[in-house]
C-alpha positions as YAML, in Angstrom:
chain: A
units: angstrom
residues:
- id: 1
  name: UNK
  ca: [7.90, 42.08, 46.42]
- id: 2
  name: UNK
  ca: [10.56, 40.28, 47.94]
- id: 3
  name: UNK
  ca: [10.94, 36.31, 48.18]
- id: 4
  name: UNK
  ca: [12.89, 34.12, 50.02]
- id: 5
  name: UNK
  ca: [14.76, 30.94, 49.03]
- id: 6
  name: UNK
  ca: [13.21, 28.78, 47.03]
- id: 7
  name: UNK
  ca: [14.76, 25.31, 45.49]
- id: 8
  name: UNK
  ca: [13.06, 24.17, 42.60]
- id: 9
  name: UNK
  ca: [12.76, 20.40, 43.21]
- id: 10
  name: UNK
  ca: [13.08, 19.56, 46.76]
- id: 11
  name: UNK
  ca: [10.10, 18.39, 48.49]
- id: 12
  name: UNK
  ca: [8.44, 21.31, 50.32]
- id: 13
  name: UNK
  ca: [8.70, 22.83, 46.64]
- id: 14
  name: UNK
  ca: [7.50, 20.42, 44.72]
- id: 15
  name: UNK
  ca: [4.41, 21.63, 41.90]
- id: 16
  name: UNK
  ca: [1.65, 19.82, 42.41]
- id: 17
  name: UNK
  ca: [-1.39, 18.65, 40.11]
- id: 18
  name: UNK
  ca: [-4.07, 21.24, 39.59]
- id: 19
  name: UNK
  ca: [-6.22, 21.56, 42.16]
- id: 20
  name: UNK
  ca: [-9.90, 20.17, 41.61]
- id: 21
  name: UNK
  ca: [-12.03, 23.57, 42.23]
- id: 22
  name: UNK
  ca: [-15.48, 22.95, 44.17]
- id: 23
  name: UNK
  ca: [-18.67, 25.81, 44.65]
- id: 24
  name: UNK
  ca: [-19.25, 26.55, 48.33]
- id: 25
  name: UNK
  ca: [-22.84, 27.25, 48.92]
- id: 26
  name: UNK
  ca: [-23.89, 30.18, 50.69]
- id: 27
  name: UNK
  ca: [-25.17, 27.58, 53.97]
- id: 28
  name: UNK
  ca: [-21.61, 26.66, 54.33]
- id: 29
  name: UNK
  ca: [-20.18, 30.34, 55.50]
- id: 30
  name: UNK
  ca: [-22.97, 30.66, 58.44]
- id: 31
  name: UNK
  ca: [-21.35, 31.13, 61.90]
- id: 32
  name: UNK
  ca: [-21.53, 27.57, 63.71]
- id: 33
  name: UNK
  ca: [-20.88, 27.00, 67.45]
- id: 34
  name: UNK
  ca: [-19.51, 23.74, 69.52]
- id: 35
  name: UNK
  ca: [-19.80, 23.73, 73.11]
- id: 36
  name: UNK
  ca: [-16.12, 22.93, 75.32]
- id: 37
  name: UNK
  ca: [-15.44, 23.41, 78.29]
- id: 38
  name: UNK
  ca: [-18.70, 24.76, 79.07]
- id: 39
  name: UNK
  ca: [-18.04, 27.92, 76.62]
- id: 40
  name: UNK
  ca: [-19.82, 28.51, 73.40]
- id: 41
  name: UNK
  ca: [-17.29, 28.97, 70.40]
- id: 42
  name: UNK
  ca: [-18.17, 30.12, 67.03]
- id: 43
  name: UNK
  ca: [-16.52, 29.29, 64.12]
- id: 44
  name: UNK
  ca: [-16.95, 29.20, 60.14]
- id: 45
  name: UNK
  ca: [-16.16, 26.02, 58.36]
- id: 46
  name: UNK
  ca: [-16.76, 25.45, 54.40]
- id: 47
  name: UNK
  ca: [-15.39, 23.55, 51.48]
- id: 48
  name: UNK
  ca: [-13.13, 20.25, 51.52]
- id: 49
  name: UNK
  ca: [-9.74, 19.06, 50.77]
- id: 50
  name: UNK
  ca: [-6.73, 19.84, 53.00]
- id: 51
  name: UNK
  ca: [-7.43, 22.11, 55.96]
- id: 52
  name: UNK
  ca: [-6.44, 25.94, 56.30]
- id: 53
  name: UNK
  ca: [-7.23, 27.68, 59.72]
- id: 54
  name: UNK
  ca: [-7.95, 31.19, 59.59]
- id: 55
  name: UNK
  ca: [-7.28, 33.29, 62.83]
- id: 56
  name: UNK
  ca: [-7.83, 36.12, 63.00]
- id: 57
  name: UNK
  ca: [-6.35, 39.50, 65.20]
- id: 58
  name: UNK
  ca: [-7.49, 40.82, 68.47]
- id: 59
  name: UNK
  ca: [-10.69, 42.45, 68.44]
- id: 60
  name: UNK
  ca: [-11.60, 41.05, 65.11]
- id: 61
  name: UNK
  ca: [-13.64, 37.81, 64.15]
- id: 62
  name: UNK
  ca: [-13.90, 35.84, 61.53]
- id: 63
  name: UNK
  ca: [-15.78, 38.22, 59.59]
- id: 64
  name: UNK
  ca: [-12.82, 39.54, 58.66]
- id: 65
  name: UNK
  ca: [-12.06, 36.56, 56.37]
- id: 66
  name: UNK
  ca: [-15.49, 36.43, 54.82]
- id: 67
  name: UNK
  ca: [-14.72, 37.63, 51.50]
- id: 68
  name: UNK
  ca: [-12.06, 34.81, 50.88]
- id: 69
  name: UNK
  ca: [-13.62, 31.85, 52.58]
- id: 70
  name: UNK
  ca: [-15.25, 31.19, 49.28]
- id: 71
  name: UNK
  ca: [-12.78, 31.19, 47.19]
- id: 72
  name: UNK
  ca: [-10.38, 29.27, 49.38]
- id: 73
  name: UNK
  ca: [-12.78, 26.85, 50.27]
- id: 74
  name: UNK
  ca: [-12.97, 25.45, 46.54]
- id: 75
  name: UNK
  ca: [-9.60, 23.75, 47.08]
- id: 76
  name: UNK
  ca: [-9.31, 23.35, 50.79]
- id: 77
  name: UNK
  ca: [-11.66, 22.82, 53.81]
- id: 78
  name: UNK
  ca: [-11.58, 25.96, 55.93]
- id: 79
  name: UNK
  ca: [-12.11, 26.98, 59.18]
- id: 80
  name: UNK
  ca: [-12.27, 30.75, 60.50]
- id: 81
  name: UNK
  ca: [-12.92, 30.76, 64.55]
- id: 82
  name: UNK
  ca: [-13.94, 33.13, 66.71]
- id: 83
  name: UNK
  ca: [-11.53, 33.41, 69.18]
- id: 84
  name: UNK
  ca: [-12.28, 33.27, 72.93]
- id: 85
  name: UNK
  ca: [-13.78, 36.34, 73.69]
- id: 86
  name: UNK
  ca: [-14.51, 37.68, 70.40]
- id: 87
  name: UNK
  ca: [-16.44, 37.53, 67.82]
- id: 88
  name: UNK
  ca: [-19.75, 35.45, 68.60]
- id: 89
  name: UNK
  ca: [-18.20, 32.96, 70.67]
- id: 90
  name: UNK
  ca: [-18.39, 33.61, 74.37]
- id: 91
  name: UNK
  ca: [-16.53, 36.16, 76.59]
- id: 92
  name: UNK
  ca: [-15.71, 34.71, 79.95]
- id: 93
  name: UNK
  ca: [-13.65, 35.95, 82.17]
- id: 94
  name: UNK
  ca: [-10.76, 33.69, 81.28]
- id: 95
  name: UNK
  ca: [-7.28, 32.69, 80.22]
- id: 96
  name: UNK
  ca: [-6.41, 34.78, 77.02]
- id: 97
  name: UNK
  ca: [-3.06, 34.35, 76.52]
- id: 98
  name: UNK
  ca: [-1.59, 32.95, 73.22]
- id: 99
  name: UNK
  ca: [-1.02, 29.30, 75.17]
- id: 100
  name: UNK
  ca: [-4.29, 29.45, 75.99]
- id: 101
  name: UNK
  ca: [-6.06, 30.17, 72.51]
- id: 102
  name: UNK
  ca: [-3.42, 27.39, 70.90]
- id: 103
  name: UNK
  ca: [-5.00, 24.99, 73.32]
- id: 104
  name: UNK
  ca: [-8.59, 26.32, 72.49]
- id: 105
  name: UNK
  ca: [-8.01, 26.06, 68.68]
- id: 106
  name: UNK
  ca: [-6.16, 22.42, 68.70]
- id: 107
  name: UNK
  ca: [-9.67, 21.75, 71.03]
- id: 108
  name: UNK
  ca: [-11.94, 22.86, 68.43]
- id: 109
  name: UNK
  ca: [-10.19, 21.63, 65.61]
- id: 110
  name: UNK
  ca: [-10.03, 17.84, 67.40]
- id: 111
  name: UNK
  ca: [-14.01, 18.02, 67.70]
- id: 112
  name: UNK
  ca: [-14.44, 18.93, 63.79]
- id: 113
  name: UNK
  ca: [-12.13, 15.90, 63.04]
- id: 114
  name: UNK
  ca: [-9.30, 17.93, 61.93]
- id: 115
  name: UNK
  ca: [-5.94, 16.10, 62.99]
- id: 116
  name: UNK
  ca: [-3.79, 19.00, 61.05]
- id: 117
  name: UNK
  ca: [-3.98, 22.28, 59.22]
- id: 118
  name: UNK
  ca: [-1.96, 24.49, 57.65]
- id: 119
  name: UNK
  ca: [-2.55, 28.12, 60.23]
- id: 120
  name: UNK
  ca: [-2.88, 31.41, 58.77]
- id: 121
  name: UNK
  ca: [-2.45, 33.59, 61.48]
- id: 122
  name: UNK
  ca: [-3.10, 37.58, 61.25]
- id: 123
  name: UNK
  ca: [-1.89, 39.73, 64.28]
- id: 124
  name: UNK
  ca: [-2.50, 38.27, 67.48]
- id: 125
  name: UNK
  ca: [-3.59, 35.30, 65.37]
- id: 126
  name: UNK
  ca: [-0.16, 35.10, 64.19]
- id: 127
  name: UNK
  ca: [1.46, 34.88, 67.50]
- id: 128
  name: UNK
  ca: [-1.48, 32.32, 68.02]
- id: 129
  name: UNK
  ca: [-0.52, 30.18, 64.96]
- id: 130
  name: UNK
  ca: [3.60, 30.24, 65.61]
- id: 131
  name: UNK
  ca: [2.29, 29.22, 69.60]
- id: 132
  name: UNK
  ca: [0.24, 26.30, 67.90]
- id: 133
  name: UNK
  ca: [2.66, 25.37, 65.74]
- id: 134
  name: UNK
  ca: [5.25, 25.59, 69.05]
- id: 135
  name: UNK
  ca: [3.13, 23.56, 71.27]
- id: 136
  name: UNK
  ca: [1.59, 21.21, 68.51]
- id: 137
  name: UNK
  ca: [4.56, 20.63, 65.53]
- id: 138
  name: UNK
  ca: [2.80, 17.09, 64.91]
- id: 139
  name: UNK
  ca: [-0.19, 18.92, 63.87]
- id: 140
  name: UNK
  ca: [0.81, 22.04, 61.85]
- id: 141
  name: UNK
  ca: [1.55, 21.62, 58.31]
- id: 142
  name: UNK
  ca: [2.26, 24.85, 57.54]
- id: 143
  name: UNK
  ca: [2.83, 28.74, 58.80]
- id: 144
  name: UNK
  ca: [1.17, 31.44, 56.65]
- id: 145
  name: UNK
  ca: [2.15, 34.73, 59.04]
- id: 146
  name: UNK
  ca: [0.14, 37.93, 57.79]
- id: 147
  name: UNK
  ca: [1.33, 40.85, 59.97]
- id: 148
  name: UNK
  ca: [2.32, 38.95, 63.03]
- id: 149
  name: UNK
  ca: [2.80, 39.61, 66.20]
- id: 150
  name: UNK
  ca: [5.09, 38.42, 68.65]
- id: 151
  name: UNK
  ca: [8.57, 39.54, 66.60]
- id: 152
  name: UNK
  ca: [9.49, 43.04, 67.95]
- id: 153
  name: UNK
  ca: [8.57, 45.07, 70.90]
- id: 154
  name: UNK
  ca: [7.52, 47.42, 68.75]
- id: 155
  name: UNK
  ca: [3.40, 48.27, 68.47]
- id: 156
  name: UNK
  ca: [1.17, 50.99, 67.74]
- id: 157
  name: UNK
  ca: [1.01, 53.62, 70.82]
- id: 158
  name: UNK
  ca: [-2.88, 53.58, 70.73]
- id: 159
  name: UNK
  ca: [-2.23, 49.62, 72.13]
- id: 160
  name: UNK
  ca: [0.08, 50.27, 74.84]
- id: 161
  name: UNK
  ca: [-2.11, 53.10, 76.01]
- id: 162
  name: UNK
  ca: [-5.54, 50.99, 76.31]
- id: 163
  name: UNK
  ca: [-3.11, 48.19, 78.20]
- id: 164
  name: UNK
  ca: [-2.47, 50.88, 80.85]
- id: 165
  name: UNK
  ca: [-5.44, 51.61, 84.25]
- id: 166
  name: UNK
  ca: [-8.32, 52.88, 82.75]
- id: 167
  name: UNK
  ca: [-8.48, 52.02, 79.62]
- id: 168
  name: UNK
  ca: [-12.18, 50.45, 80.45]
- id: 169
  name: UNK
  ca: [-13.33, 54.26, 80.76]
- id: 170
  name: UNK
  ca: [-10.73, 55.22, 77.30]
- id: 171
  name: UNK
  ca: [-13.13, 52.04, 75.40]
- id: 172
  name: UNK
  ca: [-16.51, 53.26, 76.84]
- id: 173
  name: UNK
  ca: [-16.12, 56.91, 75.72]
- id: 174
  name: UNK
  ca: [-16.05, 55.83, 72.60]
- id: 175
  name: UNK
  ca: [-19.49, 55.04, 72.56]
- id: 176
  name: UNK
  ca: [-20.75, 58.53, 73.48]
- id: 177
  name: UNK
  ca: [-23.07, 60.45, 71.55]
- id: 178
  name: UNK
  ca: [-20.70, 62.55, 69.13]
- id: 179
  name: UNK
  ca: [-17.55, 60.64, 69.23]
- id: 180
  name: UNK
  ca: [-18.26, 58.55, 66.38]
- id: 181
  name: UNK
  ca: [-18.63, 61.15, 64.09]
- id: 182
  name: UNK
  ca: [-15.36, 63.11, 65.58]
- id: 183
  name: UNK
  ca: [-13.26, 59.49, 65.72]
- id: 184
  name: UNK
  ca: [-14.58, 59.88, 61.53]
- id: 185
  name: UNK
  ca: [-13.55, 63.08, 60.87]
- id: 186
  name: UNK
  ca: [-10.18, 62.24, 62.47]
- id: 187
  name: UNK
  ca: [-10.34, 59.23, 60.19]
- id: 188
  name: UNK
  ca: [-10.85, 60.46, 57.19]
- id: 189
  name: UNK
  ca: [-8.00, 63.90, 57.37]
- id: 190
  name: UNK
  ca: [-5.15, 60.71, 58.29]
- id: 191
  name: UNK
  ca: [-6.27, 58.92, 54.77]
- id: 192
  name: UNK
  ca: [-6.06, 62.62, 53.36]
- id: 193
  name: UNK
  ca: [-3.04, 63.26, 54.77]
- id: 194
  name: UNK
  ca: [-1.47, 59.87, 53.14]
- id: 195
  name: UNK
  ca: [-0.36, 58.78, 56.94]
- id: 196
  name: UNK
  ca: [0.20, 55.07, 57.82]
- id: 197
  name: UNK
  ca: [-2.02, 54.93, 60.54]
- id: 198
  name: UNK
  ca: [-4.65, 56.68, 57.81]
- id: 199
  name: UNK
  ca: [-4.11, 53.11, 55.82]
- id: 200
  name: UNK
  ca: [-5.52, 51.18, 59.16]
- id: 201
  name: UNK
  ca: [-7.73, 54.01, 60.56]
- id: 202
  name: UNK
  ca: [-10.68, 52.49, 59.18]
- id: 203
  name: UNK
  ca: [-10.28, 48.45, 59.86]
- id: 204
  name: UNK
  ca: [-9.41, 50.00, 63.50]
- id: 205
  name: UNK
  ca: [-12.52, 51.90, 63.98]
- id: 206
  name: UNK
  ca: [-14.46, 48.95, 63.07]
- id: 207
  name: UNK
  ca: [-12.96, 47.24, 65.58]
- id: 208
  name: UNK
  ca: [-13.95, 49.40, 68.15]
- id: 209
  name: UNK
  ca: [-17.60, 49.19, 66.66]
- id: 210
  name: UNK
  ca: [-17.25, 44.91, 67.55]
- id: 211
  name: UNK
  ca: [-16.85, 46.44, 71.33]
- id: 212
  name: UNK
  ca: [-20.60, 47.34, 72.10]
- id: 213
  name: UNK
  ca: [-20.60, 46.37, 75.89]
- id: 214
  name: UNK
  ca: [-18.62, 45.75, 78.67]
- id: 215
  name: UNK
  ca: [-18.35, 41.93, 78.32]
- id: 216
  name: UNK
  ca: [-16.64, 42.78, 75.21]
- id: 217
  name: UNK
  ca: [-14.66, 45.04, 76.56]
- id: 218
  name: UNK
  ca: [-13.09, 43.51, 79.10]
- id: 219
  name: UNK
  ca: [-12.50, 40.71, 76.99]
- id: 220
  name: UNK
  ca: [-10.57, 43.16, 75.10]
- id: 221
  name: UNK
  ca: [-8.37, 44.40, 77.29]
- id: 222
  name: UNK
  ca: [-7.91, 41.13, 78.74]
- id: 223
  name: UNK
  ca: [-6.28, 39.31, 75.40]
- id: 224
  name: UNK
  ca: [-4.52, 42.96, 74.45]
- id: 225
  name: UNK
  ca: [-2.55, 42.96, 78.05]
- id: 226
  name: UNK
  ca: [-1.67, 39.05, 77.84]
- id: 227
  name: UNK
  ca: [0.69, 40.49, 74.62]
- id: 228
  name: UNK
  ca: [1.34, 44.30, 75.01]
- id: 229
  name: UNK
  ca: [2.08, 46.35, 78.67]
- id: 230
  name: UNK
  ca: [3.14, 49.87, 78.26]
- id: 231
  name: UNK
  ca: [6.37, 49.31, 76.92]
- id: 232
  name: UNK
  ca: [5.42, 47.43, 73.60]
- id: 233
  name: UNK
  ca: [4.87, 43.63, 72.99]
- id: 234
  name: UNK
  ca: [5.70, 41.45, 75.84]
- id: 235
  name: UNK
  ca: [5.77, 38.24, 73.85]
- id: 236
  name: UNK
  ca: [8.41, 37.10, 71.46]
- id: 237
  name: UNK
  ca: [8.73, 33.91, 69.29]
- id: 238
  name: UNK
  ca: [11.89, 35.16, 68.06]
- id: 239
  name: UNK
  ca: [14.41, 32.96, 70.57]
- id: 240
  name: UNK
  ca: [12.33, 29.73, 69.16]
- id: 241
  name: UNK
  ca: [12.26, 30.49, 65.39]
- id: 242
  name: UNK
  ca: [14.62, 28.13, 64.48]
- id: 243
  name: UNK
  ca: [12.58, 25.41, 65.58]
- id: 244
  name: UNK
  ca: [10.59, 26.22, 62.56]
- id: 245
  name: UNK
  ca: [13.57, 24.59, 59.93]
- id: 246
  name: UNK
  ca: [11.52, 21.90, 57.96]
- id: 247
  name: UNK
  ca: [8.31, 23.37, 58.32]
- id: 248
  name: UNK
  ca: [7.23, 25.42, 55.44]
- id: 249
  name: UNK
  ca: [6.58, 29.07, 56.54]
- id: 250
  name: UNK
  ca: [5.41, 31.96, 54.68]
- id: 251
  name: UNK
  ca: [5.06, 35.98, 55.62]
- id: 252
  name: UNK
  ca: [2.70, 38.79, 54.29]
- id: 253
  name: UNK
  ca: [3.19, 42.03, 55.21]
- id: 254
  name: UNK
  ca: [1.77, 45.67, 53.93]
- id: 255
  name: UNK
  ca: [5.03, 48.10, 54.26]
- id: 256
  name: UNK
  ca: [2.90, 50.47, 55.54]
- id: 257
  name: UNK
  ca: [1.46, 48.88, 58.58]
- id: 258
  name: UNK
  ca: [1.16, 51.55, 61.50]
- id: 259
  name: UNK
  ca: [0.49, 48.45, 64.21]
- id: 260
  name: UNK
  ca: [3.24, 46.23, 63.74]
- id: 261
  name: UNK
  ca: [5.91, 47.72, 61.73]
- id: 262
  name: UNK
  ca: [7.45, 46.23, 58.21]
- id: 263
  name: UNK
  ca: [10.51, 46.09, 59.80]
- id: 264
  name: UNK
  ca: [9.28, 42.73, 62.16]
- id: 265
  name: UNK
  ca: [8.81, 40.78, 58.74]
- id: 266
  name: UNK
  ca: [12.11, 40.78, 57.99]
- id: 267
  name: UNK
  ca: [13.61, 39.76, 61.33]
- id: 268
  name: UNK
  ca: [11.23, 37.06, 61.23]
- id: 269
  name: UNK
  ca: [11.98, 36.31, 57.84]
- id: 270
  name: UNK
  ca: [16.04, 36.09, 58.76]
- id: 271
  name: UNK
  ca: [15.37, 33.97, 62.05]
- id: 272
  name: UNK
  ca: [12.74, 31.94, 60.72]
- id: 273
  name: UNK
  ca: [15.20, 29.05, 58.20]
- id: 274
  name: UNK
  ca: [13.87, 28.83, 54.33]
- id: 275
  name: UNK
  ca: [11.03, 31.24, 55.22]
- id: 276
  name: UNK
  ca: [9.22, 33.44, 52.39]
- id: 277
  name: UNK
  ca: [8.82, 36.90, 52.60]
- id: 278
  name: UNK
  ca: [6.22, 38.84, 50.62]
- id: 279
  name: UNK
  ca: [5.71, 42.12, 51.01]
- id: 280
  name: UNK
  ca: [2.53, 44.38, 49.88]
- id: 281
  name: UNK
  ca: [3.97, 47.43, 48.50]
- id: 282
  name: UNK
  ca: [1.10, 50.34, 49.91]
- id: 283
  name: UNK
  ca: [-0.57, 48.19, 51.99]
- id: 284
  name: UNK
  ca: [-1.61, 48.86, 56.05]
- id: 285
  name: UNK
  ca: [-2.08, 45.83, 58.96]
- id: 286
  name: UNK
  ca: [-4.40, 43.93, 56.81]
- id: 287
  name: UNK
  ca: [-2.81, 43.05, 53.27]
- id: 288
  name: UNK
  ca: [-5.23, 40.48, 52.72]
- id: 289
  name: UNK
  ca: [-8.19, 43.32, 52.62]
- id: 290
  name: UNK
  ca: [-6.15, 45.60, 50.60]
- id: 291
  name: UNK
  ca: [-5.40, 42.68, 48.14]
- id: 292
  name: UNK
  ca: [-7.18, 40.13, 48.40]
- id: 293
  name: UNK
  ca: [-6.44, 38.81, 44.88]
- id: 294
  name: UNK
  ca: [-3.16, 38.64, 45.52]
- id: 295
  name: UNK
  ca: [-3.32, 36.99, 48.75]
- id: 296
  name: UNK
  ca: [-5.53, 34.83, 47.80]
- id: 297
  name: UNK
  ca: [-3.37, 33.30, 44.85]
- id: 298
  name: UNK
  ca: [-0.64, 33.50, 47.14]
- id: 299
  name: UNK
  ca: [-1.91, 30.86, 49.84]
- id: 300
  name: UNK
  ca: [-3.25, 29.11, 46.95]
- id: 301
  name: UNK
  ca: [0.18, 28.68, 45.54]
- id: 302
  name: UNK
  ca: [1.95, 28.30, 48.65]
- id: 303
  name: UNK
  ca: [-0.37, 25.33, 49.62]
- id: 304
  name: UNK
  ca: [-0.44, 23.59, 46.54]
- id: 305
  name: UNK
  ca: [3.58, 23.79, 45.58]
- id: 306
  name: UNK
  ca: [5.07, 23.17, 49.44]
- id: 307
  name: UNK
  ca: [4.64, 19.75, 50.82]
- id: 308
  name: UNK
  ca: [3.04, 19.62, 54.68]
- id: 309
  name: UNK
  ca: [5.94, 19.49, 57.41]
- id: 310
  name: UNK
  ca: [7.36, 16.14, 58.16]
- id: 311
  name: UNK
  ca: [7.58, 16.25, 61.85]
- id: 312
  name: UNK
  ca: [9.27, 13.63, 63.73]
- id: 313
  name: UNK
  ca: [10.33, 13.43, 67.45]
- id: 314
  name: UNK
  ca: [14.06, 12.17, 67.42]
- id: 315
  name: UNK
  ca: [14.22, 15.79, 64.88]
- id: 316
  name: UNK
  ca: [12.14, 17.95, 67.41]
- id: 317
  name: UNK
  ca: [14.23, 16.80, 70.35]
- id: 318
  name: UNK
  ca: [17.68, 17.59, 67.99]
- id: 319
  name: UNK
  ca: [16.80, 20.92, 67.68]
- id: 320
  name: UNK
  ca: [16.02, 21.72, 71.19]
- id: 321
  name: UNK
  ca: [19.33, 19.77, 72.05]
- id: 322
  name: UNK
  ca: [21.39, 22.36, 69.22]
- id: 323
  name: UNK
  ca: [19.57, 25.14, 70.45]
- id: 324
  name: UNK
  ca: [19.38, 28.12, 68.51]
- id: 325
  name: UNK
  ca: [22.61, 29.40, 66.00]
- id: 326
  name: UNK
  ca: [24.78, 31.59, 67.23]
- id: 327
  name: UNK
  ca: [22.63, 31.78, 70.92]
- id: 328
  name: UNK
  ca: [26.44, 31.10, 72.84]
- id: 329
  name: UNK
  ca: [28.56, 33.64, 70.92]
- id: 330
  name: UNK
  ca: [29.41, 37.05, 72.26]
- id: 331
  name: UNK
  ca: [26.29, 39.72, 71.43]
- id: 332
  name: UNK
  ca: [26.99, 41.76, 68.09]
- id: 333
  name: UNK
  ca: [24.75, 44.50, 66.20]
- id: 334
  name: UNK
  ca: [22.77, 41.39, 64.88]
- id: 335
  name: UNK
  ca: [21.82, 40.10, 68.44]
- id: 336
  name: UNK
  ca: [20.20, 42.89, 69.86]
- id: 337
  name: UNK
  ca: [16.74, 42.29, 68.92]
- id: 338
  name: UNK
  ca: [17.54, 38.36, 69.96]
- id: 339
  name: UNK
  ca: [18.74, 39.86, 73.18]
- id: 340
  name: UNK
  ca: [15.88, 42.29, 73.85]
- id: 341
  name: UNK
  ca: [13.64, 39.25, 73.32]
- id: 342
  name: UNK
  ca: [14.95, 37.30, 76.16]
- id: 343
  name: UNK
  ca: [13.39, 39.77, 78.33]
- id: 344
  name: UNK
  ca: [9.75, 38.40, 76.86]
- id: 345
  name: UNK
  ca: [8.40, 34.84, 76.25]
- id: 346
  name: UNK
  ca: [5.73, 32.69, 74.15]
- id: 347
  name: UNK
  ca: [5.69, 30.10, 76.58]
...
């Protein structure tokens, strides 16, 4: 485990009072839908006290939180959408790029009467929560990243293949009679062989399962080639992360994840001021299933002993005005990922 700086009595580190725990009943962690913009968007929502967004990665839903929602939901109110063309919200054929979901989630959230959250973001849902908090600092109160994208160009090969022509036909083989069983077999000899990939192999196969039809597969492949193109990730948040001094962040990684390597958590973790790092020692793209105990008490903790971000505009508009440290000096060894990133954007 590693952790970043922490300062015992300033106020984003502050111990609080214990939280008052609360029983969420079953009714609560039924998918709901609200209607905007003439699309139908599903979401979970249970619990009360302060609110913590759950997004989740591409081709998931947020199914993929259901075993914590209860637990989290005794001390917070939480929401778990389904994205834009995931899930059981609708699949249009639309605008899926990370702008476009931040604008979708601050939507949704405005309807349920939620003026600000603190985001977990996993995967795409990271890049989605660090574009939120970009677009919308007044409303973010805090950054939980768990196995983010939008750091290095660096992603899993299977990704940049199904961004390529023809990846509609790659998705819809799948389904044939007989695959499953051989995608399986290939599952299970990675897990034997101890591989990374054999950590995710099984989280990833699910994922294709959520693809049963074309709408959903075009969907897909939409949201996967507003982020990744052949060559890796094509968005970066990494020439913004200073923007993020003030506002308490914290990352989770497994240091075995075969989709977005270990190795993006801690160049987030250096460009990202006062961040926290934890790492899950054996763990694949999805810490949170792997340990859930452990995650769990570590939002908990993060939540209740860091105080929400105090954003103000005369601060917003100094840091854009200071730019980002060290962006004018010559390139060194440090400022090649910084570099490589200015070929990409978030915006």
């Amino acid at each position: 485990m590693t952790g970043g700086e922490r300062v015992a009595d300033t106020p984003q580190h502050r111990p609080a009072r214990a939280p008052r725990l609360r029983r969420v009943g079953d009714g609560e962690l039924q998918v709901r839908h609200r209607v905007l913009h003439g699309y139908r968007r599903a979401f979970r929502m249970a619990g009360e006290g302060p609110a913590l967004v759950l997004i989740h990665g591409i081709g998931d839903s947020s199914a993929t939180w259901a075993e914590l929602i209860p637990d989290l939901a005794r001390t917070h109110t939480v929401i778990a959408p389904d994205l834009l063309g995931h899930g059981a919200s609708d699949k249009p054929r639309a605008d899926y790029s990370v702008a476009a979901y931040a604008n979708g989630l601050r939507d949704l959230l405005s309807t349920l009467g939620i003026e600000s959250a603190t985001l977990v973001g996993h995967s795409l849902g990271g890049g989605v929560a660090m574009q939120f908090a970009y677009q919308f600092p007044e409303r973010t109160e805090r950054l939980i990243l768990v196995s983010a994208g939008g750091v290095g160009r660096e992603v899993n090969p299977g990704l940049r293949l199904v961004s390529l022509p023809g990846a509609h036909l790659a998705l819809s083989a799948l389904r044939l009679p007989g695959m499953r069983l051989q995608v399986g077999l290939a599952v299970r000899l990675m897990r034997l062989l101890d591989t990374d990939l054999g950590q995710d192999a099984p989280e990833l196969l699910t994922l294709v399962d959520a693809l049963p039809d074309e709408t959903s597969r075009n969907a897909f492949i939409r949201t996967l080639r507003a982020v990744v193109d052949w060559r890796g990730q094509v968005v970066t948040m990494l020439d913004r992360c200073y923007l993020t001094e003030g506002m308490p962040t914290m990352l989770l990684w497994g240091d075995r994840d075969s989709v977005v390597p270990v190795q993006h958590a801690y160049g987030a973790h250096e460009a990202m001021p006062g961040s926290r790092l934890e790492i899950f020692e054996g763990a694949g793209h999805f810490p949170f299933h792997t340990d859930p105990a452990r995650f769990r008490s570590l939002v908990e903790e993060f939540t209740r002993t860091t105080a929400p971000a105090d954003w103000s505009r005369d601060r917003w508009r100094g840091l854009l005005r200071e730019g980002r440290p060290g962006a004018g000096a010559s390139p060194a060894a440090g400022e090649r990922d910084l570099k490589e990133a200015s070929e990409r954007s978030a915006t």
